[in-house]
XYZ file of C-alpha atoms in Angstrom:
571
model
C 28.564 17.857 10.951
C 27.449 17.182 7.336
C 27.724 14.261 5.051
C 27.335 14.080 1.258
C 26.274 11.199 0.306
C 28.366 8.874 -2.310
C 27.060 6.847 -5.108
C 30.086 5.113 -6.508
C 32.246 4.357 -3.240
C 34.070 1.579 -4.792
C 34.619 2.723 -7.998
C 32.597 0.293 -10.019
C 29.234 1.165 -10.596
C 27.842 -2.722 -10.613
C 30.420 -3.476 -7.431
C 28.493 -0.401 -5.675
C 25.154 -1.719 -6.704
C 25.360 -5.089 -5.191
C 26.601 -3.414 -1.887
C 23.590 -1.702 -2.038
C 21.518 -4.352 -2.901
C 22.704 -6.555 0.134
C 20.314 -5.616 2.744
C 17.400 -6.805 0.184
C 19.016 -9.786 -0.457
C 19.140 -10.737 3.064
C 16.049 -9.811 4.211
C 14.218 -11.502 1.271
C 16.429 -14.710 0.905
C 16.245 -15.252 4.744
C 12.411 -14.820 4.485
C 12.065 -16.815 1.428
C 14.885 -18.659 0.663
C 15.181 -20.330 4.789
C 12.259 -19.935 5.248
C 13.421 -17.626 8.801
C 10.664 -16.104 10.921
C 9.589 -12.470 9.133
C 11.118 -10.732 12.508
C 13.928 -12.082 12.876
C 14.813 -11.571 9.459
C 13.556 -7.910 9.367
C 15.853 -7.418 12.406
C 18.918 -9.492 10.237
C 18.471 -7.075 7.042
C 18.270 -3.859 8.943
C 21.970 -4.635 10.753
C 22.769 -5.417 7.041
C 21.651 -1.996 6.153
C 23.614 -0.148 8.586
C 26.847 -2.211 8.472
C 26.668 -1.418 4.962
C 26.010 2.139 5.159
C 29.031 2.369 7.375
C 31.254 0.046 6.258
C 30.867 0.776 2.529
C 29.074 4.177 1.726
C 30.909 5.458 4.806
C 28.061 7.722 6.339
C 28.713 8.493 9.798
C 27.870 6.061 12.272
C 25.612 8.432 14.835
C 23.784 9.290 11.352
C 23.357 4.955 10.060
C 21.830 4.486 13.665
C 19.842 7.287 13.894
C 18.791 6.846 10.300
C 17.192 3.551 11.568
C 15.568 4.883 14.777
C 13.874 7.666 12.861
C 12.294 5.164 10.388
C 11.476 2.777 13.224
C 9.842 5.945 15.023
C 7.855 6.853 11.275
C 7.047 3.395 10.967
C 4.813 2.797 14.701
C 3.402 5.850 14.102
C 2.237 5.950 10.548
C 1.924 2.245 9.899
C 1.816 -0.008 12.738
C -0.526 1.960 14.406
C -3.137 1.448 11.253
C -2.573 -2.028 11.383
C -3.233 -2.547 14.936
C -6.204 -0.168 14.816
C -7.604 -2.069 11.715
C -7.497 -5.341 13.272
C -8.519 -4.093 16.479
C -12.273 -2.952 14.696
C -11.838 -6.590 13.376
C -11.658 -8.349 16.367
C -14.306 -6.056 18.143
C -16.512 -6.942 15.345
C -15.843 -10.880 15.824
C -16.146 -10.155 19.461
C -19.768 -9.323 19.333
C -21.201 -11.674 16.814
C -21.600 -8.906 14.311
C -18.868 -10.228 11.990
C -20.660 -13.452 11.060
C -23.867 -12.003 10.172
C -21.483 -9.610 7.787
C -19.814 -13.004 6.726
C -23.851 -14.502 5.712
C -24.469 -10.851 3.930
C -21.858 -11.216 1.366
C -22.533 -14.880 0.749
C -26.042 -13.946 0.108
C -25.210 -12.068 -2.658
C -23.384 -14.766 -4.021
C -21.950 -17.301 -2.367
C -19.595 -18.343 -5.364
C -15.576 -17.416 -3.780
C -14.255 -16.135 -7.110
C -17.532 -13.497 -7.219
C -16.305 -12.606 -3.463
C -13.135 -12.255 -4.053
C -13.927 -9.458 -6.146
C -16.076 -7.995 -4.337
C -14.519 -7.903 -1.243
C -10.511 -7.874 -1.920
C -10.434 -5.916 -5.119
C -13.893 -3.609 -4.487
C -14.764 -3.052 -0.670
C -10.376 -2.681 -0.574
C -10.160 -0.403 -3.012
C -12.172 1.711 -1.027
C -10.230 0.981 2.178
C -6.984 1.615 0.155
C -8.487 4.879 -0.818
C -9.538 6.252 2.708
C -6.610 4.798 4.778
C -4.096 3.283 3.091
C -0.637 1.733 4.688
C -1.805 -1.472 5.002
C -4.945 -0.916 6.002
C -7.121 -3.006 3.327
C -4.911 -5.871 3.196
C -5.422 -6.363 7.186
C -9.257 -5.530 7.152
C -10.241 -7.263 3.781
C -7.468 -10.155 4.632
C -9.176 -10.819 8.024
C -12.670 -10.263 6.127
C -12.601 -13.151 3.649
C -11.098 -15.212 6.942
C -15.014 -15.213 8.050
C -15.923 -15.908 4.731
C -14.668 -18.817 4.622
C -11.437 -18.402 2.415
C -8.099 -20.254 3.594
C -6.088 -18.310 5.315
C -3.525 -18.412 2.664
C -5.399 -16.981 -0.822
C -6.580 -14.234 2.375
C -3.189 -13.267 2.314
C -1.643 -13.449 -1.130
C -4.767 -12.545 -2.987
C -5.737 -9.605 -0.758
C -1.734 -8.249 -1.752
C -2.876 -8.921 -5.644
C -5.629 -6.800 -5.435
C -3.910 -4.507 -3.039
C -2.114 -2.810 -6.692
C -4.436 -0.850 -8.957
C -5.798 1.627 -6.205
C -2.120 2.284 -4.054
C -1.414 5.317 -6.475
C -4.167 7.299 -4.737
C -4.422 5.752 -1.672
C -4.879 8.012 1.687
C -6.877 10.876 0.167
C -4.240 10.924 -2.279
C -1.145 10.977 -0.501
C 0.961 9.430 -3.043
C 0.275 12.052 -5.593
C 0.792 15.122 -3.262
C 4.488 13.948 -2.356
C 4.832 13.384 -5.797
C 3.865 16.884 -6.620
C 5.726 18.020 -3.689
C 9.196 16.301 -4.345
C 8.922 16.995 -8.316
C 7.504 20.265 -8.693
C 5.407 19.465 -11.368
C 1.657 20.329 -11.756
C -0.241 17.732 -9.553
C -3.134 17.792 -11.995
C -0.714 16.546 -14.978
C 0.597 14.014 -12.537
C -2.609 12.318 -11.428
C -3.956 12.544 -15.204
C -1.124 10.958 -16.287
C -1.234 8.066 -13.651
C -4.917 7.757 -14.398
C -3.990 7.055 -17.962
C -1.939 4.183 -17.067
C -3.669 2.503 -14.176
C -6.926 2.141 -15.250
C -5.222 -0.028 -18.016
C -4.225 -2.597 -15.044
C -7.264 -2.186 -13.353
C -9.094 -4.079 -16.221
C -6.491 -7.002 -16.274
C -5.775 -7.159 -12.139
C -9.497 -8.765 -11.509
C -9.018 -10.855 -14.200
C -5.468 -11.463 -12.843
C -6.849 -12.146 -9.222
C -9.623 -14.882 -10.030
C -6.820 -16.741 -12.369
C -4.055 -16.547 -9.164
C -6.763 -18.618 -7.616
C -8.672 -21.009 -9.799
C -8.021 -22.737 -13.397
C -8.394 -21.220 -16.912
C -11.822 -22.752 -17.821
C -13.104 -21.648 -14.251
C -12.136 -17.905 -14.584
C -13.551 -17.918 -18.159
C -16.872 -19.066 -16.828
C -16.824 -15.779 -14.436
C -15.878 -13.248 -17.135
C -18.528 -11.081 -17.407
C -19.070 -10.522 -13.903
C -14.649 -9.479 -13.813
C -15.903 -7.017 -16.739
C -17.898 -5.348 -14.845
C -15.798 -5.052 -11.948
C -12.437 -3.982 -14.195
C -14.244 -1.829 -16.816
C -16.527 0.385 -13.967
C -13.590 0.645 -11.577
C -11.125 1.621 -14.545
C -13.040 3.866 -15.819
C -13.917 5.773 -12.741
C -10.278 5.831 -12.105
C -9.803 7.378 -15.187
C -12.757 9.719 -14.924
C -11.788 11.289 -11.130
C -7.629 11.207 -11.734
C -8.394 13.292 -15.100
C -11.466 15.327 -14.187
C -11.949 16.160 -10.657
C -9.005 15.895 -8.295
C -6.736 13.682 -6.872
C -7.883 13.098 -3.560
C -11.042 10.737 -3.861
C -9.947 8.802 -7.029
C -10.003 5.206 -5.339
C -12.701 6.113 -2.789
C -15.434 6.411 -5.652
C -13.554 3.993 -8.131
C -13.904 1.388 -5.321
C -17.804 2.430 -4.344
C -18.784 2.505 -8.119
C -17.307 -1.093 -8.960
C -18.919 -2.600 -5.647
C -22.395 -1.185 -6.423
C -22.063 -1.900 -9.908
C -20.783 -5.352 -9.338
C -23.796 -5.698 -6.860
C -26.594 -4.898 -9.128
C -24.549 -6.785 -11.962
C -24.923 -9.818 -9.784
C -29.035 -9.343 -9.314
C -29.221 -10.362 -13.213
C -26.643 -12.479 -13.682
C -25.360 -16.153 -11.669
C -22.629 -17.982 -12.905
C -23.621 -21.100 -14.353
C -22.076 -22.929 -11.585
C -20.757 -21.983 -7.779
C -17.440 -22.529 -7.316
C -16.111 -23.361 -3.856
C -12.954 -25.012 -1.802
C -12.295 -28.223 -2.268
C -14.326 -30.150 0.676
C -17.194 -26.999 0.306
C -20.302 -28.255 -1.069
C -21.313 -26.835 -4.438
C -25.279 -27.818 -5.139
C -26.776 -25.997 -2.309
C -24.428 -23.220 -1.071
C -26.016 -20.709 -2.647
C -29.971 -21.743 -0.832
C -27.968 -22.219 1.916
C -26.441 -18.494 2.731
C -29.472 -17.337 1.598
C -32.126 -19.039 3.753
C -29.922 -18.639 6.665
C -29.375 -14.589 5.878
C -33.726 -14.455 5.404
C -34.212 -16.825 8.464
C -32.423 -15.519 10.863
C -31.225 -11.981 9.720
C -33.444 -8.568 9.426
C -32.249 -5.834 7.190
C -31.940 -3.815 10.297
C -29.320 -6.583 11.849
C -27.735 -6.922 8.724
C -26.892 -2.997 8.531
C -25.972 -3.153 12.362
C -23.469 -5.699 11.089
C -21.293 -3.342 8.875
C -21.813 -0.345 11.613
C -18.328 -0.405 12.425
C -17.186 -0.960 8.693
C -19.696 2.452 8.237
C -17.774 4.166 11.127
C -14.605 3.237 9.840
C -15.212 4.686 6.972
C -16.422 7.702 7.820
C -13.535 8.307 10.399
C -10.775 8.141 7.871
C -12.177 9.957 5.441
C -12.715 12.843 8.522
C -9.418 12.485 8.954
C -8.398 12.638 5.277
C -9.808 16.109 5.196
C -7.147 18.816 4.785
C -9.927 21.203 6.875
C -10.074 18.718 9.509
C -6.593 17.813 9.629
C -5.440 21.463 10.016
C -7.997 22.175 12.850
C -6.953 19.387 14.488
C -3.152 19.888 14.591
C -3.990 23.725 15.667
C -5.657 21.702 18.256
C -3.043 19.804 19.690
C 0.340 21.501 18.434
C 0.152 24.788 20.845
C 0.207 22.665 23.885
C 4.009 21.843 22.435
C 5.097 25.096 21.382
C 8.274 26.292 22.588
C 9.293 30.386 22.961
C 12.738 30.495 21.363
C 15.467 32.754 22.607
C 15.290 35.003 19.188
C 11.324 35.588 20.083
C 10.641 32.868 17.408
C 7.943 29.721 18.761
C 9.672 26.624 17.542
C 7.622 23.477 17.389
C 8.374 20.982 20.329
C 7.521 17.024 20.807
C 4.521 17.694 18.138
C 7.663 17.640 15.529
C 11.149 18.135 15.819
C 14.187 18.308 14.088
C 15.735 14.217 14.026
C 18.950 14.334 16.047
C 22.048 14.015 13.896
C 19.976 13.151 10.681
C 17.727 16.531 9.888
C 19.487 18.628 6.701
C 23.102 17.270 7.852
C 22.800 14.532 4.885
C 23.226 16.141 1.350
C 21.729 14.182 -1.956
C 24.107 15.521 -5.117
C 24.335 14.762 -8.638
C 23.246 13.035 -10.750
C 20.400 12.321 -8.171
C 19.614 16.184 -7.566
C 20.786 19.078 -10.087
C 22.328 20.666 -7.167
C 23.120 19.503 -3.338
C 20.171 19.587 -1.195
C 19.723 18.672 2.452
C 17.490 15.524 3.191
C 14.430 16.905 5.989
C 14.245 14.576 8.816
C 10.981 16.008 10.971
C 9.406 13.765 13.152
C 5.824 14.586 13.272
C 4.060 13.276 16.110
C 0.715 15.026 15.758
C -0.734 11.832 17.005
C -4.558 13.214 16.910
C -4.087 13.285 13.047
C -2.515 10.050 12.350
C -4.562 7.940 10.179
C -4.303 5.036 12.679
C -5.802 7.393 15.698
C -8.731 7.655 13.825
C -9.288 3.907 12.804
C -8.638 3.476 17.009
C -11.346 5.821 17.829
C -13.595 3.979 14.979
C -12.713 0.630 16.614
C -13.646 2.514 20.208
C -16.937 4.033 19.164
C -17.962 0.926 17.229
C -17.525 -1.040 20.604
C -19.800 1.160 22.570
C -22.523 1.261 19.998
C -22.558 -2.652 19.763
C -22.959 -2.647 23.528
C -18.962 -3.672 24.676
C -17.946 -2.098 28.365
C -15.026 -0.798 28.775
C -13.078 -3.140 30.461
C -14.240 -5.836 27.984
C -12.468 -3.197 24.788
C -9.102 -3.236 26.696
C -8.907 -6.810 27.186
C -10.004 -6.733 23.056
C -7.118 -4.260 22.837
C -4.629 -6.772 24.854
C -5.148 -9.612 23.112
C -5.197 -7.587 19.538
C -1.050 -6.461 20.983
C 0.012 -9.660 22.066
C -1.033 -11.415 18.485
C 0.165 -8.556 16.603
C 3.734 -8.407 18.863
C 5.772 -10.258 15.896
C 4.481 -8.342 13.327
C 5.171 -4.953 15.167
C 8.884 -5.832 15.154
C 9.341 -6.584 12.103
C 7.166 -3.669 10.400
C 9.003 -1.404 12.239
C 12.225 -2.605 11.276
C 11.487 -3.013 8.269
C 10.780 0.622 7.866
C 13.864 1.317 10.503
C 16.049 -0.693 7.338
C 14.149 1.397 4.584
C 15.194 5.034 6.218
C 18.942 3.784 6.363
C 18.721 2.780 2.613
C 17.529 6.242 1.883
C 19.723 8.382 3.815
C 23.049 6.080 3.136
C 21.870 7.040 -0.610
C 22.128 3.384 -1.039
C 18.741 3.615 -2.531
C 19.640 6.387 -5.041
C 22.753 3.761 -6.235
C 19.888 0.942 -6.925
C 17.810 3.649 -9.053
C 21.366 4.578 -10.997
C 21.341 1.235 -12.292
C 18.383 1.475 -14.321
C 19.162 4.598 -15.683
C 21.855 2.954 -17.460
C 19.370 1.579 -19.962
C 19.347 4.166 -22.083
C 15.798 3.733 -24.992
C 14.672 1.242 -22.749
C 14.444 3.896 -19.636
C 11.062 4.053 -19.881
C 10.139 0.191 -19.521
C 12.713 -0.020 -16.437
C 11.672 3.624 -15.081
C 8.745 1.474 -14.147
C 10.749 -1.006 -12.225
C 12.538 2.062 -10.081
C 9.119 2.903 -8.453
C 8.965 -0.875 -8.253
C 12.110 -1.276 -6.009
C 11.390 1.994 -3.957
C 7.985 0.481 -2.748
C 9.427 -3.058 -2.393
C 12.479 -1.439 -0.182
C 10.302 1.675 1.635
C 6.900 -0.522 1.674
C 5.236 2.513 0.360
C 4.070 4.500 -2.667
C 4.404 7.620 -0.893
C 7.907 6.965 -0.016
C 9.010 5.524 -3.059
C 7.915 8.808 -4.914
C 9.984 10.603 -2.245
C 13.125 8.825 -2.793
C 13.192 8.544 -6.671
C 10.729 11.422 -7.751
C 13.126 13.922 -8.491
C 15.601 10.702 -10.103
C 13.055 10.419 -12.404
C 12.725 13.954 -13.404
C 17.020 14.320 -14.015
C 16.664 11.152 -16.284
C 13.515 12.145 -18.470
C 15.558 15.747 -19.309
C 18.060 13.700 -20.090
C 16.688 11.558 -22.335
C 14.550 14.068 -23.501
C 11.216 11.937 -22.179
C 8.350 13.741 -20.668
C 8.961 13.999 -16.707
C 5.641 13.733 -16.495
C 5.176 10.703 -17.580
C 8.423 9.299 -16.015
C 7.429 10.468 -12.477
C 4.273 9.151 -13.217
C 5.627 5.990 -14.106
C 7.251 5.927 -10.972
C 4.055 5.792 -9.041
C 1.876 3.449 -11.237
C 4.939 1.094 -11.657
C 5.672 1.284 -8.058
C 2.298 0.032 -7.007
C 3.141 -3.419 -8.312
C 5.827 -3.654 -5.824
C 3.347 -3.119 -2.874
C 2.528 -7.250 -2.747
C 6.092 -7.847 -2.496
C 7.270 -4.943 0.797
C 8.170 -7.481 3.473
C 5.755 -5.070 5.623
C 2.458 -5.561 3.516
C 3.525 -9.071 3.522
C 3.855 -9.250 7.804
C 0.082 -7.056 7.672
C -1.405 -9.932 5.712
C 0.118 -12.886 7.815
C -0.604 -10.874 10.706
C -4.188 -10.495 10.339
C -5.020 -13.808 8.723
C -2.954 -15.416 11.811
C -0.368 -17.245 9.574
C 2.784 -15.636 11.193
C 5.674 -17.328 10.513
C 4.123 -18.030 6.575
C 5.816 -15.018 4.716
C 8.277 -16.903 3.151
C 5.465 -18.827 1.366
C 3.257 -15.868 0.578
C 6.560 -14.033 -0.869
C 7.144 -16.985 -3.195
C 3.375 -17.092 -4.471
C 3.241 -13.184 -5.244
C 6.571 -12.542 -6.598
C 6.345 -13.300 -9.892
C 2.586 -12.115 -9.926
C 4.850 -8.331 -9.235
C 7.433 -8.670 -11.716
C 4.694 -9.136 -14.704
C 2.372 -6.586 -13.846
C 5.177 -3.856 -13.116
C 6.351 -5.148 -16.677
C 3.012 -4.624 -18.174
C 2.970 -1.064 -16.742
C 6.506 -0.303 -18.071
C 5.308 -1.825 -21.474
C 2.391 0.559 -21.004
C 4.721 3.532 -20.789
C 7.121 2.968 -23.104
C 3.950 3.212 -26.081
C 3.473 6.124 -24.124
C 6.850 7.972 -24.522
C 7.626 6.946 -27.645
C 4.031 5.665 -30.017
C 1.263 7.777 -28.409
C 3.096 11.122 -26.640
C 0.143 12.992 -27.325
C -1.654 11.404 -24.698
C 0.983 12.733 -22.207
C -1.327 15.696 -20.375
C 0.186 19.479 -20.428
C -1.586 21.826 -18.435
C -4.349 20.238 -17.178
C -6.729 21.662 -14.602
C -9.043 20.345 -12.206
C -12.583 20.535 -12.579
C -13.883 22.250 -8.928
């Protein structure tokens, strides 16, 4: 059985639209509007989702539920599973003392909070963003500026500010390959053409961040040290997206600002140090650093970050396309299955999705012609980003001298705080498949197409609303990628630019996904705060994705010559 999916099922395009707009509304009034636990409310919009998809776009029910399953499924594997493994290495870090001594390293350099809020949410998870992604530096940098010192909730909200200018390219670049993929467009152009708009936020989202947290006249007195931060991680953005390839762009953006911040910081001190309220200001700064040269050796100091170094250098490992393929040749023969036509047929290590895979058709105006949605569950588990942050977390707790009893019961109690947040991440992304395969999603994305001139400013604002429903760039590409494309033809706009746009405005929507929003309650321990966070960061989203779509529309229609044709890599 196949089902074509139907954008208009009521007959009124704005009637349709609010139908499909209903399992968002749910899930993000109960969480911020009741205040409802993030769960119970990701469990609440999901049934919305499916009842809807039923009820009102009439897909199948076997295809609704198994819709959800599948994204539940995609969801442990390719985003809980980072989570957990991120604040696993966190807690196996606090576990053996090593984390405070990190905590006295960063103060040393300056033990002003605006300075380390830069360094350390917008810098140090950059770089995180860049090798892992999917929530990855919001739980590790969150749970970092916890044992700095910050309250829990500027961990949270701030960490999803900063969490913006680096999504496009996070994962070795994973965003821009599905882009590529879905769009069939020259992945060069595309990441040129993102790296000509992002860097542009990158300068104001420091500036942005400090502000979020402190008054006017404080951020002022901190400005050249956001300079540097904005201007060197800008401009290596714009350097690696345009220049080299598409792959490391926020892994040496993110290295670059942090050492130039760093050495920035050896010359220059803010007049005063700014801390919390109940913090004393006059000797802070003697303080972290006599206790750092008293008590702390270079040697223990580097010891310290050991598992941050491993970390590292595991997901990058695993962001290698060489390594990657070696490793699923590895692992995917031992589920290869002999098919009656002599054919081997992949087995567990990914299969076809029962009742979903190429029996739900996307048609116009959406696609230029009907084509099957894929639904293959990969489970090459060795691969999986989060495997390798586990084995990080693993490895770092032999080298700092943990048996292995004591890891497990780290592992235990790392589940049973998580346990909330699993559910409702993985319903979350359960409710985000069923949007996509209902085409409920596609019906959202109709509406701003409607705009006409003004496309380009709300093209911005689709990417927006695919990461805020999908809680990723990646997916939000997948979904309304090709959208994009139809609509620039159209219009006669550059679909480069427009799926583009899509990306760069869509990373403003990351601080708003009710999933980034459970990582960062989840590992600063303020479950049950979401609604809160969501009402802080909201409007933060809504003016910098409005920035980026006033970015592009001097793009399409004052400066097209910027728009890159046929650009090549340098290799």
């Amino acid at each position: 059985m196949t089902w074509n999916q139907i954008y208009d099922p009521l007959g009124h395009w704005w009637l349709s639209t609010l139908f499909a707009a209903l399992p968002v509304v749910v899930l993000l009034g109960l969480l911020a509007g009741f205040k409802v636990r993030a769960h119970l409310c990701a469990i609440a919009g999901a049934a919305t989702a499916i009842l809807c998809a039923i009820l009102v776009f009439h897909m199948p029910t076997q295809m609704a539920v198994s819709s959800f399953l599948y994204g539940s499924a995609y969801g442990l594997l390719k985003i809980v599973w980072i989570v957990i493994a991120a604040v696993f290495l966190y807690d196996i870090s606090v576990e053996t003392g090593q984390f405070e001594i990190m905590k006295q390293s960063v103060a040393a350099i300056t033990p002003d909070r605006r300075l380390q809020l830069l360094l350390v949410a917008f810098c140090f998870g950059a770089f995180i963003e860049g090798c892992a992604g999917f929530g990855a530096p919001v739980a590790i940098a969150g749970a970092f500026m916890i044992g700095l010192g910050f309250k829990p909730f500027h961990a949270a909200a701030l960490n999803l500010i900063a969490n913006t200018a680096p999504v496009a390219w996070g994962a070795i670049g994973t965003p821009v390959h599905a882009l590529a993929s879905v769009t069939v467009l020259p992945e060069s152009d595309l990441s040129a053409m993102i790296g000509r708009i992002l860097p542009i936020t990158a300068v104001i989202v420091p500036f942005w961040l400090v502000r979020a947290m402190v008054s006017w006249s404080e951020t002022w007195e901190v400005f050249p040290a956001i300079l540097v931060v904005g201007l060197s991680f800008a401009g290596t953005q714009f350097f690696w997206a345009n220049y080299m390839d598409s792959n490391l762009v926020d892994i040496a953006a993110g290295v670059v600002s942090l050492i130039a911040t760093m050495l920035f910081l050896r010359a220059w001190k803010p007049k005063r140090i700014w801390r919390f309220e109940g913090e004393h200001e006059e000797d802070a700064a003697k303080v972290a650093r006599d206790e750092v040269a008293k008590h702390y050796t270079a040697g223990q100091i580097a010891k310290a970050w050991l598992p941050f170094a491993i970390l590292s250098l595991f997901v990058l490992a695993w962001g290698l396309p060489t390594i990657k393929l070696a490793m699923n040749k590895a692992t995917t023969p031992a589920f290869t299955v002999v098919m009656p036509d002599g054919k081997n047929r992949p087995g567990p290590a990914g299969w076809d999705w029962p009742y979903l895979h190429a029996r739900v058709f996307r048609t116009a105006p959406v696609v230029t012609k009907p084509a099957a949605e894929a639904a293959r569950f990969d489970f090459n588990w060795l691969t999986a980003t989060g495997t390798g942050c586990f084995l990080a977390a693993l490895v770092s707790g032999l080298v700092l001298g943990l048996g292995p009893g004591k890891i497990v019961k780290i592992f235990g109690g790392t589940l049973f705080r998580l346990r909330f947040a699993i559910i409702a991440m993985t319903c979350m992304l359960g409710l985000g498949y069923v949007t996509r395969y209902s085409g409920m999603d596609a019906v959202l994305g109709l509406a701003f197409t409607r705009t006409g001139w003004f496309f380009p400013f709300f093209g911005a604002f689709i990417g927006w609303l695919g990461v805020a429903l999908t809680g990723s760039d990646t997916s939000s590409n997948v979904l309304f990628g090709g959208l994009q494309k139809i609509t620039a033809q159209q219009l006669n706009l550059s679909p480069v630019l427009m799926c583009a746009t899509n990306s760069a405005g869509g990373v403003m929507g990351k601080m708003i996904d009710a999933q980034s929003i459970c990582i960062a309650t989840a590992a600063t321990n303020q479950v049950g705060q979401e609604g809160s966070i969501f009402r802080f960061v909201f409007w933060h989203s809504v003016a910098l994705a409005a920035i980026v779509g006033v970015i592009v529309m001097l793009y399409a229609y004052v400066f097209p010559q910027f728009i890159p044709r046929g650009l090549t890599f340098i290799h």
